[in-house]
Each structure stands twice: as structure tokens, then as C-alpha cells.
Amino acid sequence: EVQLVESGGGLVKPGGSLRLSCAASGFTFSSYSMNWVRQAPGKGLEWVSSISSSSSYIYYADSVKGRFTISRDNAKNSLYLQMNSLRAEDTAVYYCAREGGSSSLLDWGQGTLVTVSS
Amino acid sequence: SYVLTQPPSVSVAPGKTARITCGGNNIGSKSVHWYQQKPGQAPVLVIYYDSDRPSGIPERFSGSNSGNTATLTISRVEAGDEADYYCQVWDSSSERVFGGGTKLTVL
């Protein structure tokens, strides 16, 4: 059974930093691209970033480019999102998701809440 | 960047057919994926590659894609189908793009 478990969310002040983690199990982590997707309270889904299986290809949404950094450790079956210069509009539940063909998101974690507020 | 347009809400009576559209410029040339999200839960993939169903998704869920519109069709709608539905594509700029979401209400 595929499991994706996010952690690292919490309350942070504007301008602060936070590092999210996603622990993966139940599949060969090193064979799949992974994504972060967020959802602001009461709003829709917003893609944040993706990373290929070997970290060769990394992409970001314009809204986070230059502030967020995605990375992975295939030896630890883990995905990360380093978030710097956080803003109030970054407040959201952050999901990690396993990617299938044509960028379909096959499996999702339960999410971790990030709140940016003074 | 590429934009996907969904109706904010769709209502349907139990046992009837619900159709949720997803509009985009020449979306028929892209692969469209659909997700179901119930309150307080993570999204679940219900349709991929326009019309394929992951294992465990009922046959009542189907999809089509042509021209400028992709459609998620839910036949014989049940109360448990009430949820938010999102379409998603991969754009040539390597972005993953979501529609704004449609709230399906079962009357």
C-alpha cells in the first residue's frame, strides 16, 4: 500500500522559513517524480513544485519561484520542501503527491498545514 | 500560462447523471486528469489520461476530452459522490495546472 506522510507544518511569522518533509513507502520511491500541491483554506488546489526521480528536472510555480526549494533523498525515501521568505498567502495545507504518466497525481498524502501569520 | 475553467457548482438528483466540464484552449490535445476531494480529505485520482479509471474507482465515473472541453461524467449519482472535483493537465511550460474546482451537490 502506498503511503505518503507529510510533516513539518506549523505556525511561522511572515518572512520566516519552514521545511516540509514527506516520507514515502509502499512503492519504489526512486522511480517516480514527486510533487508538492497546496490548498489555501476554502480554496482550490494549486500546484507548487515537482522533481523528477533522479532530481534532474525541477520545476516551480511562479508564485513560489526563488523562495521555495524542492529536494529528495532517494536513500531515505523522502521528499522535502524548503520554504523561505514566507508570506501570508502561502498559508495552506501542503500535500505531497506521487506522479504517474502525463503528470497525473496517483497518490496523495494527508497534508500538513502551514500558517503564516504574525 | 494555461488556464482551465470549471463551473463552480453542479447539482444533480440521486440516480441521475452529472457532467462536470473543464474548458481550456485546445484541451483535446492534452491528457486530462480528474480528482475527487471530499471535505477534510486529500484528493483522489478518479480519471487519468482523459478516460481511464484507476483500480477501485467505480465504472460510474467516466471521462471524455475533445476540442476545448473535457468532461467528467458520473452516472447513477449517489450521495457519496458529493465532493469537489478538479481537472488537471500538464502544460508545455512543465507546469501542472489545476482547474478551479467544481462542487458537486447531490440533491
Coordinates of C-alpha atoms in Angstrom, one line a residue, chain A residues 33 35 37 39 43-47 50 59-62 65 95 99-106 108-111, chain B residues 1 30-31 33 35 37 40-45 48-49 84 86 88-91 93-100:
Chain A
S33 CA 8.6 12.0 -9.9
N35 CA 5.1 16.9 -6.4
V37 CA 0.5 20.8 -4.2
Q39 CA -4.6 24.3 -0.9
K43 CA -9.8 27.5 -1.9
G44 CA -8.8 25.1 -4.8
L45 CA -5.7 23.1 -5.5
E46 CA -2.5 24.9 -6.6
W47 CA 0.5 23.0 -7.9
S50 CA 7.8 18.9 -9.0
Y59 CA 10.0 23.0 -11.7
Y60 CA 8.2 25.6 -9.6
A61 CA 5.1 27.6 -9.9
D62 CA 5.7 31.3 -10.5
K65 CA 9.9 30.5 -7.6
Y95 CA 0.2 17.8 0.1
E99 CA 3.3 11.4 -10.1
G100 CA 2.3 9.0 -12.8
G101 CA 2.2 9.3 -16.6
S102 CA 1.5 12.7 -18.1
S103 CA 1.8 14.3 -14.7
S104 CA -1.2 12.5 -13.2
L105 CA -1.0 12.5 -9.4
L106 CA -1.6 8.9 -8.5
W108 CA -1.6 11.9 -2.1
G109 CA -0.6 12.3 1.5
Q110 CA -3.0 13.7 4.1
G111 CA -1.3 17.1 4.0
Chain B
S1 CA 0.2 30.3 -18.5
K30 CA -3.7 17.3 -23.8
S31 CA -4.2 14.5 -21.3
H33 CA -6.9 14.0 -15.1
Y35 CA -9.6 14.3 -8.8
Q37 CA -11.9 15.7 -2.9
G40 CA -11.3 17.3 5.2
Q41 CA -9.7 14.7 2.9
A42 CA -6.9 14.6 0.4
P43 CA -7.7 14.5 -3.3
V44 CA -8.2 11.1 -5.0
L45 CA -7.5 10.4 -8.7
Y48 CA -6.5 9.8 -15.8
Y49 CA -5.5 10.1 -19.5
D84 CA -15.3 18.9 -5.1
Y86 CA -10.8 19.2 -10.1
Q88 CA -5.7 18.9 -14.2
V89 CA -3.3 18.9 -17.2
W90 CA 0.4 19.1 -17.9
D91 CA 1.3 22.3 -19.7
S93 CA 5.9 25.0 -19.7
S94 CA 6.3 21.9 -17.5
E95 CA 3.7 23.2 -15.1
R96 CA 0.9 21.1 -13.6
V97 CA -2.3 23.1 -14.0
F98 CA -5.5 22.6 -12.0
G99 CA -8.9 23.9 -12.8
G100 CA -10.7 26.0 -10.1

